[in-house]
Amino acid sequence: MARSNLANRLSDTPIAMHQQKVLIVDDQVLNRAFVAAEIEDFCTPVSAENGAKALKLANRLKPDLILMDINMPGLDGFEVCHQLKSNPHTEDIPIIFVSGMTDTAFEKEGLELGALDYIRKPFDPDILKARVRNQLQLQRQRRTLEKMSNRDGLTDIANRRYFDLSLHREWERMKELRHPLGLLMIDVDAFKSFNDEYGHVTGDRALKLIAQRMEQTLKRSGDLVARYGGEEFACILPHTDNSSARVIGDQLCAAVRDLRIRHSASPASPYVTVSIGCASVLPKETDSFKRLTALADQRLYSAKKAGRNRVVHC
Ligand SMILES: Nc1nc2c(ncn2[C@@H]2O[C@H](COP(=O)(O)OP(=O)(O)OP(=O)(O)O)[C@@H](O)[C@H]2O)c(=O)[nH]1
């Protein structure tokens, strides 16, 4: 089943130690080989022989840790560190300097540039291993916490916090690309009566099923469905004009209907259904994404008023 990029960032697959990549940056091939041999039994070492290559690899691979020499021809380790910390795509990658420069002033400069640690050459291999292991463990814990903070506890899809961050980010991205941004506001129909009829525990289960089904229905990379609050969901659709957003709205509406969760008290259908307000705009310099959310909200309201179990797109 295809999952979106945004949804993949929420994946709870545990990060295995061996999958963690450590980028070793050193102009001396023997140094790179020695460090790689020391750590390869608990992570995946990748090497770069100069600063320029290190920057490229860091951007492309997003390693879990960088072990970096300082004294190198071309860009030195401090400059590479500075560039990594100035780039939002790489600023969070932990860096440990591994250097033959033993003067405290260098260590101080490295740490002030944002490096986590400084190991002096020649080093004790066991100390190097222990420090790398500790950093990788911290990195795994940090990623796990990050994922947990973006996920809704009941439905296991993106939560409101992640939705807000993503909407902001996608708005800015589409503005730059001059592409339309689509948004669906989705509300489960007559959910109060569902709870009254079947109880809150069954209500919770229904919300979970609906959320998961909607997430599975989104096939395009970059699309995101999130729990907006209570029995409301929202879906961000980058590069999507109004008619394409409507098609996706129709697919989600049908997908929930096809779950065939009994709802004898609903005025809209014998099964649980959703109403969807659908909108798409071309983000402009002069306005904010509130215009998009307001439009989708109004149309959700129209869908409710028109009898529920439908998508309203204009
Ligand atoms: N079981 C369960 N119920 C929830 C949850 N969050 C919100 N609800 C319920 O969803 C219901 C929403 O009710 P209303 O806002 O009146 O809307 P509605 O009954 O769905 O009616 P329409 O939106 O007009 O179709 C409330 O009874 C909430 O208690 C949840 O996490 N679990």
Coordinates of C-alpha atoms and ligand atoms in Angstrom, one line a residue:
M1 CA 0.0 0.0 0.0
A2 CA 1.5 3.4 -1.0
R3 CA 1.9 5.8 1.8
S4 CA 2.6 9.5 1.6
N5 CA 6.0 11.1 2.4
L6 CA 4.4 13.0 5.2
A7 CA 2.7 9.9 6.5
N8 CA 6.0 8.0 6.2
R9 CA 7.6 10.6 8.5
L10 CA 5.1 9.4 11.1
S11 CA 5.9 5.7 10.7
D12 CA 6.4 3.9 14.0
T13 CA 8.8 1.3 12.6
P14 CA 11.5 1.1 15.2
I15 CA 14.8 2.5 14.0
A16 CA 17.2 -0.5 14.1
M17 CA 20.7 0.2 15.3
H18 CA 22.2 -1.3 12.1
Q19 CA 20.2 1.0 9.9
Q20 CA 21.7 4.1 11.5
K21 CA 24.1 5.8 9.1
V22 CA 27.3 7.4 10.4
L23 CA 29.1 9.7 8.0
I24 CA 32.9 9.6 8.4
V25 CA 34.6 12.7 7.0
D26 CA 38.4 12.5 6.8
D27 CA 40.9 13.2 4.0
Q28 CA 43.0 10.2 5.0
V29 CA 41.8 6.9 3.6
L30 CA 43.4 4.9 6.4
N31 CA 41.6 7.0 9.1
R32 CA 38.3 6.5 7.4
A33 CA 38.8 2.8 7.1
F34 CA 40.0 2.5 10.7
V35 CA 37.0 4.3 12.1
A36 CA 34.6 2.4 9.8
A37 CA 36.0 -0.9 11.0
E38 CA 35.5 0.0 14.6
I39 CA 31.9 0.9 14.3
E40 CA 30.5 -1.2 11.5
D41 CA 29.2 -3.9 13.8
F42 CA 26.5 -1.6 15.2
C43 CA 25.8 0.9 12.4
T44 CA 26.3 1.6 8.7
P45 CA 29.4 3.7 8.1
V46 CA 29.5 5.9 5.0
S47 CA 32.7 7.9 4.0
A48 CA 33.5 11.2 2.5
E49 CA 37.1 12.2 1.7
N50 CA 36.5 16.0 1.7
G51 CA 34.1 18.7 3.0
A52 CA 32.2 19.2 -0.3
K53 CA 31.4 15.5 -0.6
A54 CA 30.4 15.5 3.1
L55 CA 27.9 18.3 2.5
K56 CA 26.4 16.5 -0.5
L57 CA 26.1 13.2 1.4
A58 CA 24.7 14.8 4.5
N59 CA 21.9 16.4 2.4
R60 CA 21.1 13.3 0.5
L61 CA 21.5 10.6 3.2
K62 CA 20.5 12.5 6.4
P63 CA 23.0 10.4 8.5
D64 CA 22.3 9.9 12.2
L65 CA 25.7 11.1 13.1
I66 CA 28.8 12.7 11.5
L67 CA 32.3 12.0 12.6
M68 CA 34.4 14.8 11.2
D69 CA 38.1 15.6 10.9
I70 CA 39.0 19.3 11.1
N71 CA 42.1 19.7 9.1
M72 CA 41.3 18.9 5.5
P73 CA 42.2 20.4 2.1
G74 CA 39.4 22.6 0.7
L75 CA 36.6 23.1 3.2
D76 CA 37.8 22.3 6.6
G77 CA 35.7 20.6 9.3
F78 CA 34.7 23.9 11.0
E79 CA 33.4 25.3 7.7
V80 CA 31.5 22.1 6.9
C81 CA 30.0 22.1 10.4
H82 CA 29.0 25.8 10.0
Q83 CA 27.3 25.1 6.6
L84 CA 25.5 22.0 8.0
K85 CA 24.2 24.0 11.0
S86 CA 23.0 26.8 8.7
N87 CA 20.9 24.5 6.5
P88 CA 17.5 23.6 7.8
H89 CA 17.8 20.1 6.2
T90 CA 21.0 19.2 8.0
E91 CA 21.0 21.4 11.1
D92 CA 19.8 18.7 13.4
I93 CA 22.4 16.1 12.4
P94 CA 24.7 15.5 15.4
I95 CA 28.4 16.1 14.7
I96 CA 31.4 14.8 16.6
F97 CA 34.8 16.2 15.7
V98 CA 37.6 13.7 15.6
S99 CA 40.8 15.7 15.3
G100 CA 44.5 15.6 15.8
M101 CA 44.3 19.3 16.9
T102 CA 44.6 18.9 20.6
D103 CA 44.6 22.6 21.6
T104 CA 41.7 23.4 23.8
A105 CA 40.9 26.4 21.7
F106 CA 40.0 24.1 18.7
E107 CA 37.8 22.0 20.9
K108 CA 36.0 25.1 22.2
E109 CA 35.5 26.4 18.7
G110 CA 34.1 23.1 17.5
L111 CA 31.7 22.9 20.4
E112 CA 30.6 26.5 20.0
L113 CA 29.9 25.8 16.3
G114 CA 27.3 23.3 17.5
A115 CA 29.2 20.0 17.5
L116 CA 28.1 17.6 20.3
D117 CA 31.5 16.3 21.1
Y118 CA 35.2 16.4 20.4
I119 CA 37.5 13.4 20.3
R120 CA 41.2 13.9 20.1
K121 CA 43.4 11.7 17.9
P122 CA 45.0 9.4 18.7
F123 CA 41.9 8.0 20.4
D124 CA 41.1 4.8 22.3
P125 CA 38.9 2.7 20.0
D126 CA 36.7 1.6 22.8
I127 CA 36.1 5.2 23.8
L128 CA 35.2 6.1 20.2
K129 CA 32.8 3.2 20.0
A130 CA 31.2 4.1 23.3
R131 CA 30.7 7.7 22.3
V132 CA 29.3 6.8 18.9
R133 CA 26.9 4.2 20.5
N134 CA 25.7 6.8 23.0
Q135 CA 25.0 9.4 20.4
L136 CA 23.2 6.9 18.1
Q137 CA 21.0 5.8 21.1
L138 CA 20.1 9.4 21.8
Q139 CA 19.3 10.0 18.2
R140 CA 17.0 7.0 18.1
Q141 CA 15.2 8.3 21.3
R142 CA 14.9 11.8 19.7
R143 CA 13.4 10.4 16.5
T144 CA 10.9 8.2 18.5
L145 CA 9.8 11.2 20.6
E146 CA 9.5 13.4 17.4
K147 CA 7.2 10.8 15.8
M148 CA 5.2 10.4 19.0
S149 CA 4.7 14.2 19.2
N150 CA 3.3 14.2 15.6
R151 CA 0.9 11.4 16.0
D152 CA -2.7 11.2 17.3
G153 CA -2.9 8.7 20.1
L154 CA -6.4 7.3 19.2
T155 CA -6.3 7.0 15.5
D156 CA -2.5 6.6 14.9
I157 CA -2.5 9.2 12.1
A158 CA -1.0 12.7 12.1
N159 CA -2.3 14.9 14.9
R160 CA -3.4 18.5 14.8
R161 CA 0.1 19.8 15.7
Y162 CA 1.6 18.0 12.7
F163 CA -1.2 19.2 10.5
D164 CA -0.6 22.8 11.5
L165 CA 3.1 22.5 10.8
S166 CA 2.5 20.7 7.5
L167 CA -0.1 23.2 6.3
H168 CA 2.2 26.1 7.0
R169 CA 5.1 24.4 5.3
E170 CA 3.1 23.3 2.2
W171 CA 1.6 26.7 1.9
E172 CA 5.0 28.3 1.7
R173 CA 6.3 25.6 -0.7
M174 CA 3.3 25.9 -3.1
K175 CA 3.7 29.7 -3.0
E176 CA 7.3 29.4 -4.1
L177 CA 6.4 26.8 -6.8
R178 CA 3.2 28.7 -7.8
H179 CA 1.2 25.5 -7.5
P180 CA -2.2 25.1 -6.1
L181 CA -2.7 23.7 -2.6
G182 CA -5.8 21.6 -1.9
L183 CA -7.5 21.1 1.5
L184 CA -10.3 18.9 2.6
M185 CA -12.1 19.4 5.9
I186 CA -13.9 16.2 6.8
D187 CA -16.5 15.6 9.5
V188 CA -18.0 12.3 10.6
D189 CA -21.8 12.6 10.2
A190 CA -24.2 12.4 13.2
F191 CA -21.4 11.1 15.4
K192 CA -23.1 12.2 18.6
S193 CA -26.0 9.8 17.8
F194 CA -23.5 7.1 16.9
N195 CA -21.9 7.4 20.4
D196 CA -25.4 7.6 22.0
E197 CA -26.5 4.4 20.1
Y198 CA -23.3 2.3 20.3
G199 CA -21.3 3.8 23.1
H200 CA -18.0 5.7 23.2
V201 CA -15.7 2.7 23.0
T202 CA -17.3 1.7 19.7
G203 CA -17.2 5.4 18.7
D204 CA -13.4 5.4 19.3
R205 CA -13.0 2.2 17.3
A206 CA -15.0 3.7 14.4
L207 CA -12.9 6.9 14.4
K208 CA -9.8 4.7 14.2
L209 CA -11.1 2.6 11.3
I210 CA -12.2 5.8 9.4
A211 CA -8.8 7.4 9.9
Q212 CA -6.8 4.4 8.8
R213 CA -9.0 3.8 5.8
M214 CA -8.6 7.4 4.7
E215 CA -4.9 7.2 5.1
Q216 CA -4.8 4.1 3.0
T217 CA -6.9 5.7 0.3
L218 CA -4.4 8.5 -0.2
K219 CA -1.9 7.3 -2.8
R220 CA 0.0 10.3 -3.8
S221 CA 3.3 11.2 -2.2
G222 CA 3.0 14.3 -0.2
D223 CA -0.7 14.0 0.7
L224 CA -1.5 14.0 4.4
V225 CA -4.6 13.2 6.4
A226 CA -4.7 14.3 10.0
R227 CA -7.1 14.2 13.0
Y228 CA -8.1 17.8 13.2
G229 CA -10.0 17.4 16.5
G230 CA -12.8 15.2 17.9
E231 CA -14.6 13.6 14.9
E232 CA -13.1 16.0 12.4
F233 CA -10.3 15.2 10.0
A234 CA -8.4 17.3 7.5
C235 CA -6.4 16.5 4.4
I236 CA -3.6 18.5 2.8
L237 CA -3.2 18.0 -0.9
P238 CA -0.1 19.7 -2.4
H239 CA -0.1 20.5 -6.2
T240 CA -3.8 19.9 -6.3
D241 CA -6.4 22.1 -8.0
N242 CA -10.1 22.2 -7.1
S243 CA -11.3 19.5 -9.5
S244 CA -8.5 17.1 -8.4
A245 CA -9.2 17.8 -4.8
R246 CA -12.8 17.0 -5.4
V247 CA -11.9 13.6 -6.9
I248 CA -9.8 12.8 -3.8
G249 CA -12.7 14.0 -1.6
D250 CA -15.1 11.7 -3.5
Q251 CA -12.6 8.8 -3.0
L252 CA -12.4 9.4 0.7
C253 CA -16.2 9.8 1.1
A254 CA -16.7 6.4 -0.8
A255 CA -13.9 4.7 1.2
V256 CA -15.6 5.6 4.5
R257 CA -19.0 4.5 3.2
D258 CA -17.5 1.2 2.0
L259 CA -16.4 0.4 5.5
R260 CA -20.1 -0.3 6.2
I261 CA -20.0 0.6 9.9
R262 CA -23.6 0.3 11.0
H263 CA -25.2 3.6 12.0
S264 CA -28.9 3.1 12.4
A265 CA -29.4 6.5 14.0
S266 CA -27.9 8.5 11.1
P267 CA -30.2 10.7 9.0
A268 CA -27.8 10.3 6.1
S269 CA -27.3 6.6 5.6
P270 CA -27.6 3.2 7.4
Y271 CA -23.8 3.3 7.6
V272 CA -21.2 5.8 9.0
T273 CA -20.5 8.5 6.5
V274 CA -18.5 11.7 6.3
S275 CA -19.2 15.2 4.9
I276 CA -16.3 16.9 3.1
G277 CA -15.6 20.6 2.3
C278 CA -13.1 20.8 -0.4
A279 CA -11.1 23.9 -1.5
S280 CA -7.9 24.7 -3.4
V281 CA -6.1 28.0 -3.9
L282 CA -3.0 29.3 -5.4
P283 CA -1.1 30.7 -2.4
K284 CA -0.1 34.4 -2.8
E285 CA 2.3 36.6 -1.1
T286 CA -0.4 38.8 0.2
D287 CA -2.6 36.2 1.9
S288 CA -2.4 33.4 4.4
F289 CA -3.6 29.8 4.5
K290 CA -6.5 30.9 6.6
R291 CA -8.2 31.8 3.3
L292 CA -7.9 28.1 2.4
T293 CA -9.1 26.7 5.7
A294 CA -12.0 29.2 5.8
L295 CA -13.1 28.1 2.3
A296 CA -12.9 24.4 3.1
D297 CA -14.8 25.1 6.4
Q298 CA -17.6 26.9 4.7
R299 CA -18.0 24.1 2.2
L300 CA -18.0 21.5 4.9
Y301 CA -20.9 23.5 6.5
S302 CA -22.7 23.5 3.1
A303 CA -22.2 19.7 2.8
K304 CA -23.8 19.2 6.2
K305 CA -26.7 21.5 5.4
A306 CA -27.3 19.8 2.0
G307 CA -27.9 16.5 3.8
R308 CA -24.4 15.1 4.8
N309 CA -22.6 12.1 3.1
R310 CA -21.2 14.3 0.3
V311 CA -18.4 16.5 -1.0
V312 CA -19.0 20.2 -1.6
H313 CA -16.3 21.8 -3.8
C314 CA -17.7 25.2 -4.9
Ligands
LIG1 N1 -16.2 8.2 20.7 C1 -15.6 9.4 20.5 N2 -16.5 10.4 20.3 C2 -15.9 11.6 20.0 C3 -14.6 11.8 20.0 N3 -14.3 13.1 19.7 C4 -15.5 13.7 19.5 N4 -16.5 12.8 19.7 C5 -18.0 13.0 19.6 O1 -18.4 13.5 18.4 C6 -19.6 14.1 18.6 C7 -19.7 15.3 17.7 O2 -21.0 15.8 17.8 P1 -21.6 17.0 17.0 O3 -20.5 18.1 16.9 O4 -22.8 17.4 17.7 O5 -21.8 16.6 15.6 P2 -22.5 15.3 14.9 O6 -23.4 14.6 15.9 O7 -21.5 14.5 14.3 O8 -23.5 16.0 13.9 P3 -23.1 16.5 12.4 O9 -21.7 17.0 12.5 O10 -24.0 17.7 12.2 O11 -23.4 15.5 11.5 C8 -19.7 14.5 20.0 O12 -20.7 13.7 20.7 C9 -18.4 14.1 20.6 O13 -18.4 13.6 21.9 C10 -13.7 10.7 20.3 O14 -12.5 10.8 20.4 N5 -14.3 9.5 20.6

